[in-house]
Coordinates of C-alpha atoms in Angstrom, one line a residue:
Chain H
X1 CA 48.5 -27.6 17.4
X2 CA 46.3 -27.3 14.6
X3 CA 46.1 -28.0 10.8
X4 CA 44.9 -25.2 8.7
X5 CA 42.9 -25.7 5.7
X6 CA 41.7 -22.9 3.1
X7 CA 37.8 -23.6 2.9
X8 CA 36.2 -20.7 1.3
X9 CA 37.3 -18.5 -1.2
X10 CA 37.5 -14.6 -0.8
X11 CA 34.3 -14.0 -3.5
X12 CA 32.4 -16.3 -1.2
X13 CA 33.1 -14.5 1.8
X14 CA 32.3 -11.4 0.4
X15 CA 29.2 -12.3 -1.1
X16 CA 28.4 -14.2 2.3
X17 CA 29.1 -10.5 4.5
X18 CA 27.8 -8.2 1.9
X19 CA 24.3 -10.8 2.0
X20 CA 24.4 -10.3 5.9
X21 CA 24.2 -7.1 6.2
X22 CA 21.4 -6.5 3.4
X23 CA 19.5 -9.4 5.2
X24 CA 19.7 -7.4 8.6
X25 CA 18.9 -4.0 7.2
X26 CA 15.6 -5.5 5.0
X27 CA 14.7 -7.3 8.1
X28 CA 14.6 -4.5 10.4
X29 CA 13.0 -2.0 7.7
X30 CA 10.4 -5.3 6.7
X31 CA 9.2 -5.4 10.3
X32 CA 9.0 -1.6 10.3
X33 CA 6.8 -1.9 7.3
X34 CA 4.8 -4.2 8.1
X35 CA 4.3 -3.3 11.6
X36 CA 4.2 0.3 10.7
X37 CA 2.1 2.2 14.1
X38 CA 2.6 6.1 14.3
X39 CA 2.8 5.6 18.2
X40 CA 5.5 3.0 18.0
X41 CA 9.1 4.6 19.1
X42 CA 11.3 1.4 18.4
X43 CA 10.2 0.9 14.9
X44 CA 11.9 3.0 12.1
X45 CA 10.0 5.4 10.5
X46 CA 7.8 4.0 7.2
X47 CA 9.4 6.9 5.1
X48 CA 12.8 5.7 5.4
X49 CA 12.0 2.2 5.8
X50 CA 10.1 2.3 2.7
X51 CA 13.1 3.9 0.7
X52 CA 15.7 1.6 2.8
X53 CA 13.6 -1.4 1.9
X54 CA 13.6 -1.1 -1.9
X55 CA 17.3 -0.2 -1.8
X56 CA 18.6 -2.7 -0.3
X57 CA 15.8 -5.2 -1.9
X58 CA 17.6 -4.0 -5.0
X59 CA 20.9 -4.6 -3.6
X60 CA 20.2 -7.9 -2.4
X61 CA 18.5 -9.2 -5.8
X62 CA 21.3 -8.0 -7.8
X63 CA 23.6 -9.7 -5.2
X64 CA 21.3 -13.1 -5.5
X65 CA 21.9 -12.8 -9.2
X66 CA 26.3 -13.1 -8.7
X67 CA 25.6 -15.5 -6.3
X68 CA 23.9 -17.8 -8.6
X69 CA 26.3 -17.1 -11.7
X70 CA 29.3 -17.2 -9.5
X71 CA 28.1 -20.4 -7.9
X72 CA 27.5 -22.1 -11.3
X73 CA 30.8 -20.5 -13.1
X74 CA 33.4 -21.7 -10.2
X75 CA 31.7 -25.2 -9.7
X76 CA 30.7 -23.9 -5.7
X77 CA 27.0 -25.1 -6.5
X78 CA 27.9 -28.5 -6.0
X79 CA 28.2 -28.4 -2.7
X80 CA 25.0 -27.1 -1.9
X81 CA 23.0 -30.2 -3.6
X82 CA 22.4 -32.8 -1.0
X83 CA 24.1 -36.4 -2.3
X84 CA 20.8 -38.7 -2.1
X85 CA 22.8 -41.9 -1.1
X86 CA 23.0 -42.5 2.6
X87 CA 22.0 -38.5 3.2
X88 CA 19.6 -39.8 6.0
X89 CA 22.3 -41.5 8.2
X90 CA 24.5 -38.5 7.7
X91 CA 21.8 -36.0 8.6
X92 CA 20.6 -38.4 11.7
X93 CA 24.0 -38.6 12.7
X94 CA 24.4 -34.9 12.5
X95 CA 20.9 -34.2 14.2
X96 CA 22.2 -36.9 16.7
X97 CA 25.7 -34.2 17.0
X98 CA 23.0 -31.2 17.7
X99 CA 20.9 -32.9 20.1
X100 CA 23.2 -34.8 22.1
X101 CA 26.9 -35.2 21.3
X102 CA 27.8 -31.1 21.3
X103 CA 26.6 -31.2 25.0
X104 CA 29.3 -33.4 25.7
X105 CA 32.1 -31.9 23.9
X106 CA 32.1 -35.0 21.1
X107 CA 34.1 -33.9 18.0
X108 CA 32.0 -32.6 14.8
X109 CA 31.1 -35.6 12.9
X110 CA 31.6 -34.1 9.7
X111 CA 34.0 -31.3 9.7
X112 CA 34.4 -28.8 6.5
X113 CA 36.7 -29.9 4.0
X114 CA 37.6 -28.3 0.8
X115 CA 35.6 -31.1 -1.0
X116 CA 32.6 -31.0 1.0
X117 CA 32.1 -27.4 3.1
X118 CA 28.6 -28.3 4.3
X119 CA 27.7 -31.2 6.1
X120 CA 24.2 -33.0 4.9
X121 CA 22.0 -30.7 7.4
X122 CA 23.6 -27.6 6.1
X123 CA 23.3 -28.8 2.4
X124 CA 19.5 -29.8 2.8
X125 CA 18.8 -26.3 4.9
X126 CA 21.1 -24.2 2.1
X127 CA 20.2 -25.6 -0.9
X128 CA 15.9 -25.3 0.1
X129 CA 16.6 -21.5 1.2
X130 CA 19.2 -20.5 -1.5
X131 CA 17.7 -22.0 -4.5
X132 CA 13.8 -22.2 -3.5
X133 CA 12.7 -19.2 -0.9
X134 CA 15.5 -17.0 -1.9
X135 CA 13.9 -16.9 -5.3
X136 CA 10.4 -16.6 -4.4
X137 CA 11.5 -13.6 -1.6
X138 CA 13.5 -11.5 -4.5
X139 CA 10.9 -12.3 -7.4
X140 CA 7.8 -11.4 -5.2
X141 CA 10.0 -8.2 -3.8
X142 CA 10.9 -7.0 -7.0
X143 CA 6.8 -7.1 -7.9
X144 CA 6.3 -5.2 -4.8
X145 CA 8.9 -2.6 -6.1
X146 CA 7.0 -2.4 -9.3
X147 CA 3.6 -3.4 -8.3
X148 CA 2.0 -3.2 -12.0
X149 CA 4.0 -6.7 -12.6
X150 CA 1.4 -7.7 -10.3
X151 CA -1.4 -10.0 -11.5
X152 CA -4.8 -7.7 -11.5
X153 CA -7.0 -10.0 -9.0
X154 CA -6.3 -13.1 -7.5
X155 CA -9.2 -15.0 -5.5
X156 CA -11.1 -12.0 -5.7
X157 CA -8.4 -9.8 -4.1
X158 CA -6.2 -7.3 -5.5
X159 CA -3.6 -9.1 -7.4
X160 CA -0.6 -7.7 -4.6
X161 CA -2.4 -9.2 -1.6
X162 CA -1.1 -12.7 -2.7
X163 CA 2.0 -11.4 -4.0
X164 CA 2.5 -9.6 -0.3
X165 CA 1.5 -12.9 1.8
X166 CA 3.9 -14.5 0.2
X167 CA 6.7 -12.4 0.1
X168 CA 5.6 -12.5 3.9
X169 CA 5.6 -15.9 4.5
X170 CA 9.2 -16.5 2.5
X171 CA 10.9 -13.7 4.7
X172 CA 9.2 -15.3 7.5
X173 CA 11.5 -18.4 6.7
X174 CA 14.4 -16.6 6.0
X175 CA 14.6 -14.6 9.2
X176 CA 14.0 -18.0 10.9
X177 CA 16.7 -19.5 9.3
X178 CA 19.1 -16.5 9.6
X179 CA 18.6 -16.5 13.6
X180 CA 19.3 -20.5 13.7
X181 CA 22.4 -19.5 11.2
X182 CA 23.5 -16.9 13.8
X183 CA 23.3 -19.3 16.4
X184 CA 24.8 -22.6 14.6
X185 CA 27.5 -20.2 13.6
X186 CA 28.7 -20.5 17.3
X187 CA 28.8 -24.3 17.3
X188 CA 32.4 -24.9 16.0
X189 CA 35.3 -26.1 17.7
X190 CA 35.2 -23.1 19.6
X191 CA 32.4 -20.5 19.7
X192 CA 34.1 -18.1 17.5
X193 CA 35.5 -21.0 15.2
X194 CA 33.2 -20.9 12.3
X195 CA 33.1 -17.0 12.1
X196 CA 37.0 -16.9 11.9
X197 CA 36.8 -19.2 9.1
X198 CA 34.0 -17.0 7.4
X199 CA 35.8 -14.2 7.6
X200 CA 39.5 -15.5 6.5
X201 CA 38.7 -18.4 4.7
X202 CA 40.6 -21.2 6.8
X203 CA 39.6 -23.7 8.7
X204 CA 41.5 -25.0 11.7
X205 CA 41.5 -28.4 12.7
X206 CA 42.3 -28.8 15.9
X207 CA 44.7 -32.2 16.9
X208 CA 42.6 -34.1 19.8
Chain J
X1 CA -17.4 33.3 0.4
X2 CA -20.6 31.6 0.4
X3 CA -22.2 28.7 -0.2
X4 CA -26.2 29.8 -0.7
X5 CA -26.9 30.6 -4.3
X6 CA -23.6 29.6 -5.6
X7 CA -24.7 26.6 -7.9
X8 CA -25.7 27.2 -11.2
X9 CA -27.3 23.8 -11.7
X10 CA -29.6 21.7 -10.3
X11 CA -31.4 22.5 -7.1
X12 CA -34.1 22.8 -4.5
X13 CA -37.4 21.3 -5.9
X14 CA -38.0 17.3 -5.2
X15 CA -40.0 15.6 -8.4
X16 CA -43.1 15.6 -6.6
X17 CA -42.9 19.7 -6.6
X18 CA -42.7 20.1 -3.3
X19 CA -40.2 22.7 -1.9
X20 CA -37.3 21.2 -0.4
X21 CA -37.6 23.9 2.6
X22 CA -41.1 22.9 3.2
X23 CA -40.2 19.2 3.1
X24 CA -36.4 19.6 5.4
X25 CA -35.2 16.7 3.3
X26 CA -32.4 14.2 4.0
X27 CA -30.0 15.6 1.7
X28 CA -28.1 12.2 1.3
X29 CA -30.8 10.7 -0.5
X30 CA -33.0 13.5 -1.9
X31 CA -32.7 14.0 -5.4
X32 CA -32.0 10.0 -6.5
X33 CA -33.6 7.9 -8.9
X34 CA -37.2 7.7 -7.5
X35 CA -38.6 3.8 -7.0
X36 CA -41.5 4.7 -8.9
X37 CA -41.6 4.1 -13.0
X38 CA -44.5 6.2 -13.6
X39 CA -42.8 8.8 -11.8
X40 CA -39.3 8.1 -13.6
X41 CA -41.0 8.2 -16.6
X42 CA -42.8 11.8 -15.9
X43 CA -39.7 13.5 -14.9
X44 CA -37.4 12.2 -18.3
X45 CA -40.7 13.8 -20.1
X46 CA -40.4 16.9 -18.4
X47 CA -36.2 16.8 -18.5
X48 CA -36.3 15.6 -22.2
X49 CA -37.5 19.1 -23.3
X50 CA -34.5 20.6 -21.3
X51 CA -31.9 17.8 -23.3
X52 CA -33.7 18.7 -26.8
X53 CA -31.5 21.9 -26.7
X54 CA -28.7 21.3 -23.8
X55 CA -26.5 19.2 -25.4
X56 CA -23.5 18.6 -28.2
X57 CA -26.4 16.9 -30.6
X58 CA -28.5 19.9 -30.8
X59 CA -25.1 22.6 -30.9
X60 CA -24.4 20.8 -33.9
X61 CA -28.2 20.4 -35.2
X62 CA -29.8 23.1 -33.5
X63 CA -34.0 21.7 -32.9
X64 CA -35.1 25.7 -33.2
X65 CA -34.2 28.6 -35.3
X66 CA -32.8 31.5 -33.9
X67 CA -30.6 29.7 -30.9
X68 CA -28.3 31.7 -30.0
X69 CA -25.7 28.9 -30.0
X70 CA -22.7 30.4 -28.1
X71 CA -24.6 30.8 -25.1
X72 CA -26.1 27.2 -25.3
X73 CA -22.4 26.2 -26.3
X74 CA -22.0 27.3 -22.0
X75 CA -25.0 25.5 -20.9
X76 CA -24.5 22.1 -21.9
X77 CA -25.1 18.6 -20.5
X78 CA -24.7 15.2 -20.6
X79 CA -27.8 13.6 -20.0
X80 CA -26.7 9.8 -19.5
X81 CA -24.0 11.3 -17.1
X82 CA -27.0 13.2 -15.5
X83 CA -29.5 10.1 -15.2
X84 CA -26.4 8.2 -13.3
X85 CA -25.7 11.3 -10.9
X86 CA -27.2 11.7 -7.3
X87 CA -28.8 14.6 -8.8
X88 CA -30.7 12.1 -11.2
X89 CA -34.1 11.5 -10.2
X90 CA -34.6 15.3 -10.3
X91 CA -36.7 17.5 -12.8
X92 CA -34.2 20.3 -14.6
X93 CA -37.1 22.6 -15.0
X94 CA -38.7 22.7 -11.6
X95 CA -34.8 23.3 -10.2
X96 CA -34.0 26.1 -12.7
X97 CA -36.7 28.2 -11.8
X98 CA -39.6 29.0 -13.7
X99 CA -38.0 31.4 -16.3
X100 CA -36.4 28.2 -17.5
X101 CA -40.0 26.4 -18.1
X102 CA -41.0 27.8 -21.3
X103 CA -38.8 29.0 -24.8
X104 CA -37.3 31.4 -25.7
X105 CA -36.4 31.5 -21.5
X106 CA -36.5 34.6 -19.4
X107 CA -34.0 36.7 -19.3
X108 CA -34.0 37.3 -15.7
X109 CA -34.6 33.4 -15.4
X110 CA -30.8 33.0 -14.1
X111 CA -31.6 35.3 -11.0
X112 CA -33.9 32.6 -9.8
X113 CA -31.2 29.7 -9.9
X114 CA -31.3 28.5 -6.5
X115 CA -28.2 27.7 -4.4
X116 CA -26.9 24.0 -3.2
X117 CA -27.3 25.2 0.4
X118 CA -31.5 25.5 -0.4
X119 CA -31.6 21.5 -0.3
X120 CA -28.1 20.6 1.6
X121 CA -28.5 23.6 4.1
X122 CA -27.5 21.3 7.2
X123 CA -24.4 20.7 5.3
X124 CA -23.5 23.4 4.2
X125 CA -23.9 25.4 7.7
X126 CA -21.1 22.7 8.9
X127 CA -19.2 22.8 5.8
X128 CA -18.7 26.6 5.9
X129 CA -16.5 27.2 8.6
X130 CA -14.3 24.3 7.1
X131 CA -14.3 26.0 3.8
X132 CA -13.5 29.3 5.0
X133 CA -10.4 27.8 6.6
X134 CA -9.1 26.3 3.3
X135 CA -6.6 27.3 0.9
X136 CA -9.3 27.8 -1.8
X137 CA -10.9 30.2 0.2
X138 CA -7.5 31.7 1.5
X139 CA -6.6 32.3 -2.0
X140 CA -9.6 32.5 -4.1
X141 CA -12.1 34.3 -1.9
X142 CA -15.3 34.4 -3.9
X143 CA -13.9 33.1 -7.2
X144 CA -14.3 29.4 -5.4
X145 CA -17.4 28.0 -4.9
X146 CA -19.2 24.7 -4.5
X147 CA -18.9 24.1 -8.4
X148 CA -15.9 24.8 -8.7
X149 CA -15.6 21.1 -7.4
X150 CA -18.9 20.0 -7.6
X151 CA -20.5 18.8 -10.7
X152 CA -24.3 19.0 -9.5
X153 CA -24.9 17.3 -13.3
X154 CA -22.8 14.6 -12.9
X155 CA -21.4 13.6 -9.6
X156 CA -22.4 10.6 -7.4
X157 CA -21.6 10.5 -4.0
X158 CA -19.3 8.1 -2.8
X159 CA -21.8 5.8 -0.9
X160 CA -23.7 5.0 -4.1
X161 CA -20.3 4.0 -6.1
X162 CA -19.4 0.4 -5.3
X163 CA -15.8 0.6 -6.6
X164 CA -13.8 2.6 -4.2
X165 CA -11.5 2.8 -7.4
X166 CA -14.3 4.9 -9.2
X167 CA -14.5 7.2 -6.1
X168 CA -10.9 7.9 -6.5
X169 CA -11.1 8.7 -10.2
X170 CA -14.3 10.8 -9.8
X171 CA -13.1 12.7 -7.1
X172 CA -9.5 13.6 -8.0
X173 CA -10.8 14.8 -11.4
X174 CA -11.7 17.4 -9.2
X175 CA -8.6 18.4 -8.3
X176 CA -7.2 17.6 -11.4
X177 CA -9.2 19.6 -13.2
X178 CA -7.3 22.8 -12.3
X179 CA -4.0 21.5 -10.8
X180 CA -3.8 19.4 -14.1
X181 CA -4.0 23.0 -16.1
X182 CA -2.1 25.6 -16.4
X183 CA -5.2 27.1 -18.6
X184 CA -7.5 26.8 -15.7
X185 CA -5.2 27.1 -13.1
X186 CA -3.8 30.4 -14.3
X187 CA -7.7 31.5 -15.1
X188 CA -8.6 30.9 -10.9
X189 CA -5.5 32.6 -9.7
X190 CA -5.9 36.0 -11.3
X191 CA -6.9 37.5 -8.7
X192 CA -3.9 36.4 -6.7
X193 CA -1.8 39.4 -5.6
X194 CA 2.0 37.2 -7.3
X195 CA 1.2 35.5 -10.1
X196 CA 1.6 31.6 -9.7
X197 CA 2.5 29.1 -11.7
X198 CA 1.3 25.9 -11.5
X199 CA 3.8 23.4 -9.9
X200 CA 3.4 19.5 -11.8
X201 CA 1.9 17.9 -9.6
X202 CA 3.9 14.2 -10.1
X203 CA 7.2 16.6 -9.3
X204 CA 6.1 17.8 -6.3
X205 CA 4.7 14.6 -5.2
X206 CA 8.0 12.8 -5.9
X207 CA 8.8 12.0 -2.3
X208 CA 5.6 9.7 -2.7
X209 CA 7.2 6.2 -3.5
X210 CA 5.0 4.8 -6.3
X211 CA 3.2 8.2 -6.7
X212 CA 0.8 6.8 -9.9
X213 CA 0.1 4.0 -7.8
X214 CA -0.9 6.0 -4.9
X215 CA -3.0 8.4 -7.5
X216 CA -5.3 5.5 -8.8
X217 CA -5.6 4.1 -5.3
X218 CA -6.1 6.8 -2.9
X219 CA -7.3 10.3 -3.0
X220 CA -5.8 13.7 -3.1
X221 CA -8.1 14.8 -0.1
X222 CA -7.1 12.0 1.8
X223 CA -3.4 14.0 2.5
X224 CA -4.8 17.2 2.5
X225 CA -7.8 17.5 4.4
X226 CA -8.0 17.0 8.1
X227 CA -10.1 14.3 9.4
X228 CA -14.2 14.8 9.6
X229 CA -15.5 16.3 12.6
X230 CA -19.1 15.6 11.9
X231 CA -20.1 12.0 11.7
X232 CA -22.8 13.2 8.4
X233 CA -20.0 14.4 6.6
X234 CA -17.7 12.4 4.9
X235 CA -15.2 15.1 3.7
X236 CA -13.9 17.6 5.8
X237 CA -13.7 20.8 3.4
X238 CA -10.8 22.7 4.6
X239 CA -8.8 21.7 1.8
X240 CA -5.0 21.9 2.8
X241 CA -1.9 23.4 1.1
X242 CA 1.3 21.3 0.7
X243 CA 2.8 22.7 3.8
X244 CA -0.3 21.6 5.8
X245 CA -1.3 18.3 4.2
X246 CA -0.5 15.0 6.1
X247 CA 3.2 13.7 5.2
X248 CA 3.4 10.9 7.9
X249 CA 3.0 7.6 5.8
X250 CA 1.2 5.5 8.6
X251 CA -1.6 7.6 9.1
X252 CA -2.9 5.5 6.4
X253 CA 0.0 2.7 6.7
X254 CA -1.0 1.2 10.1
X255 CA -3.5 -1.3 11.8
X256 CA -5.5 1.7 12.9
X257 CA -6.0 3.2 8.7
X258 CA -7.6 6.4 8.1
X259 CA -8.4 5.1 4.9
X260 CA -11.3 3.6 7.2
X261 CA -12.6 6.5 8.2
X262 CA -12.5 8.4 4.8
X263 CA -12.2 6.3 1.2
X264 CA -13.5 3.2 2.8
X265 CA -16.1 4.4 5.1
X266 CA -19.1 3.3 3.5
X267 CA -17.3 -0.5 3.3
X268 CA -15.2 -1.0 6.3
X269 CA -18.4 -2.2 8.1
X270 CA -19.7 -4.8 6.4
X271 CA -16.3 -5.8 5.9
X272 CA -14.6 -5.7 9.3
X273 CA -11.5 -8.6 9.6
X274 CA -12.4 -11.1 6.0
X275 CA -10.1 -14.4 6.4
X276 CA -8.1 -12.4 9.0
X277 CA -6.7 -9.7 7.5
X278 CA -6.9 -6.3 8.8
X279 CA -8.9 -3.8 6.7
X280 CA -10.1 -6.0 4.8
X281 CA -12.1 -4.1 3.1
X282 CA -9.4 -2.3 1.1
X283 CA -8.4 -5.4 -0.3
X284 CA -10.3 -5.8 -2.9
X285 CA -9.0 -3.0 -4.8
X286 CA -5.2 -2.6 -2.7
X287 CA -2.7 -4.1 -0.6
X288 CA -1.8 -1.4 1.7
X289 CA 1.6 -2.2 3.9
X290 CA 0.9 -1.8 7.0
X291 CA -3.1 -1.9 7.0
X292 CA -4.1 -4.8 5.1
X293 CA -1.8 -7.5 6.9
X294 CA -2.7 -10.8 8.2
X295 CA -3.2 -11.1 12.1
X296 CA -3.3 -15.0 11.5
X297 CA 0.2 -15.1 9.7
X298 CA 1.3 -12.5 12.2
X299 CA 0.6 -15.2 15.3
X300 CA 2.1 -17.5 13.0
X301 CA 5.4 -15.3 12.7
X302 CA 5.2 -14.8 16.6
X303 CA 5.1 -18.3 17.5
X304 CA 7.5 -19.9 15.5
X305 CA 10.1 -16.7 16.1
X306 CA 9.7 -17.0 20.0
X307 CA 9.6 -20.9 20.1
X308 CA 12.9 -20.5 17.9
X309 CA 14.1 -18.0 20.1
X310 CA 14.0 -20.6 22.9
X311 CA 15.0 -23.7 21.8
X312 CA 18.0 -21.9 20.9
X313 CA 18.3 -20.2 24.3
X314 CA 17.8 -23.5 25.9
X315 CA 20.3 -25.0 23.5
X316 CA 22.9 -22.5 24.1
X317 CA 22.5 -22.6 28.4
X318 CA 23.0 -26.8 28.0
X319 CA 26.1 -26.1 26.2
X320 CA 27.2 -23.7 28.6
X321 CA 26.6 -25.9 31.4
X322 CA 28.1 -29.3 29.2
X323 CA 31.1 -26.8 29.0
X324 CA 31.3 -26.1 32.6
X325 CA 30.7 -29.9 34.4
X326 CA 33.6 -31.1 31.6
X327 CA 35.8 -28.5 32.6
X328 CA 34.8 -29.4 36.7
X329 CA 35.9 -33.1 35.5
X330 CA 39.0 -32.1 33.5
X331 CA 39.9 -30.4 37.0

């Protein structure tokens, strides 16, 4: 028996799958950039990552740009602002879940509802990836794409150098974050839970 | 084609008078401002004579009557350009000849116009067979010659320029010069057997992503000439067509650079690995993906991926066995 419960709405999901696969494809051609070695045979090659990169870099800002209008026009950005009062026994208790609890098959301690999809974890992790390195990754891509944007020196360097680290250092997070995504993604009720409900939309309780 | 007796500027004698055959001269350094002020001073005496005449001041205010100013109107220079150039430190009149010392000049004067190869003969002897190889020479034949390139007047080499941007602007002027034509370009290829038009160069370079950057930061010889093969020459001259020149992005886009080995040889070794970036010494004027990145923040982005990696792997295999021992139990 379970209860069903419509959690996210079909724009969400689409922006959610479309930002996946952008994510994936910049990550793969980023590391093939960066990494770029005429002898390597795993890497793809720095022509097509190049072209790929700016693409899809393009793709993704654009994308960024609905998410944060769409967010802010249907009301959806609430939910990623962590509520200050109490947030640290809620995010304990959900640390407390991750560490201990989900080894022993203990029931989520605060499953999505339609008033609050993310638990206080998710909301602190979101809201500093979507609304601070998200922004710093897209604005210091877009100056790679058109690198006169960039400032002319910076600590004696050319002015891209710092614009590169950290457009380095923010995808560094983001890839970090996507791979614990990936993973926390199989911690529902069941391992495929959480990516049923990304994909239709429902959540399903499941009676104890 | 060949290289002796090509130039028709400045060659062969040091300031001191000595013949650069009797002295065999190191050709990198001959010919530069010398240390001396009384010397300095002796040679602008002697070249101020030359300048009096040879240059847009006196075409337009000519210093003696009777100039025949259409053939001084093809034998000008600029004498601040030629004071800066490696060529600098050297007398005009010695170089010329002696036909050249007194006015009105000798008419056989020009015949005694010695060649680049009478200073840079070591060069040039290496630099032949590379030459001969290239598309110039392929196409041009005798029309092509060391000035066609080579502003003995005004170029500096590339160790003396601290700006590797100012290499890049000197030296694809070069190439711009004709391929930036269609005056000059059509001018050098009359002798081709099809007439050719000259292809714009930012269309056939449109694969290029961020072609003006890549103009102002690298050069055109880096693509399409092969690498050195002698360690005293910085340029290989066997200049490459489009079909031959280098298309694979991470000869230049990889730890191991050829930008090290050509625009940023005369800086990669004081500047080997600065704050841990790879090199470093293109960074002051370039970020180059690929090259320039940071081996620090690259352990960093090791570490915390692989420590990730298995704290999630370890996470995952305690579930798996939490899943198993409750399921032994529920049994």
């Amino acid at each position: 028996m379970s209860d069903r419960v419509l959690i996210l709405p079909l724009w969400i999901r689409l922006w959610h799958w479309s930002n996946a696969v952008l994510m994936i494809v910049l990550t793969i051609t980023g590391i093939s950039l960066h990494f770029a070695d005429p002898e390597s045979t795993w890497l793809v090659p720095f022509e097509i990552s190049a072209r790929v990169h700016i693409v899809a870099g393009l793709a993704l800002a654009i994308l960024y740009g609905f998410f944060v209008i769409a967010n802010a026009w249907s009301g959806n950005w609430w939910q990623y602002v962590p509520k200050p009062q109490g947030w640290r026994d809620r995010v304990g208790k959900q640390m407390r879940f991750y560490f201990r609890g989900i080894f022993h098959g203990e029931p989520h301690p605060y499953p999505p509802t339609p008033q609050a999809n993310f638990n206080s974890l998710q909301q602190l992790v979101y809201w500093i990836v979507m609304y601070l390195f998200m922004p710093i990754l897209v604005v210091t891509g877009l100056i790679f794409t058109w690198p006169d944007l960039a400032p002319r020196r910076v600590f004696g360097m050319d002015g891209l150098v710092s614009v590169a680290v950290i457009h380095y250092l923010a995808g560094l997070v983001i890839v970090l974050f996507m791979l614990s995504h990936i993973y926390l993604a199989t911690t529902g009720e069941r391992v495929g839970s959480l990516v049923r409900m990304m994909i239709t939309g429902w959540h399903e309780h499941e009676k104890r | 084609m060949r290289l002796a007796g090509s130039v028709a500027g400045v060659a062969a004698i040091s300031v001191t008078g000595v013949t650069a055959s009797a002295q065999a001269p190191d050709s990198t350094t001959r010919g530069a401002m010398p240390a001396d002020p009384a010397t300095v001073a002796m040679v602008r005496q002697w070249n101020g004579e030359c300048v009096a005449c040879h240059t847009e001041q006196a075409l337009l205010f000519p210093p003696k009557a009777g100039m025949d100013l259409d053939r001084l109107a093809d034998a000008l220079m600029d004498p601040f350009a030629f004071n800066q150039s490696q060529h600098g430190g050297m007398a005009c009149k010695t170089f010329h000849g002696k036909g050249f010392q007194d006015y009105p000049h000798d008419k056989q004067a020009g015949d005694a116009i010695l060649g680049c190869s009478e200073c840079h003969a070591k060069e040039a002897f290496r630099i032949q067979s590379q030459l001969d190889r290239s598309v110039h020479a392929r196409n041009l034949s005798d029309r092509f010659s060391c000035t066609s390139c080579h502003d003995p007047h005004v170029d500096r080499v590339a160790r003396d320029l601290a700006d590797a941007r100012q290499v890049v602007a000197q030296d694809n002027g070069k190439c711009l010069e004709c391929h930036n034509s269609d005056e000059r370009f059509a001018e050098l290829g009359v002798s081709l057997p099809e007439a050719r038009t000259r292809p714009d160069i930012d269309t056939i370079h449109e694969w290029l992503p961020n072609t003006q950057r890549h103009w102002q930061a690298v050069r055109c010889i880096e693509c399409h000439t092969p690498a050195s093969t002698h360690s005293t020459i910085a340029v290989n001259h066997q200049i490459l067509d489009a079909e031959q020149a280098e298309r694979n992005c991470t000869v230049c886009h990889s730890r191991d650079s050829s930008l090290n080995l050509r625009l940023y040889r005369w800086q990669t070794e004081r500047e080997a690995s600065e704050l841990g970036f790879l090199n470093s010494a293109i960074l002051g004027d370039s970020y180059v993906i690929g090259a320039t990145r940071n081996v620090y923040l690259d352990q960093l982005a090791y570490w915390l991926v692989g420590l990730l990696l298995a704290a999630l792997a370890l996470h995952g295999g305690l579930r798996i066995i939490g899943a198993l021992v409750r399921k032994r139990k529920g049994s």
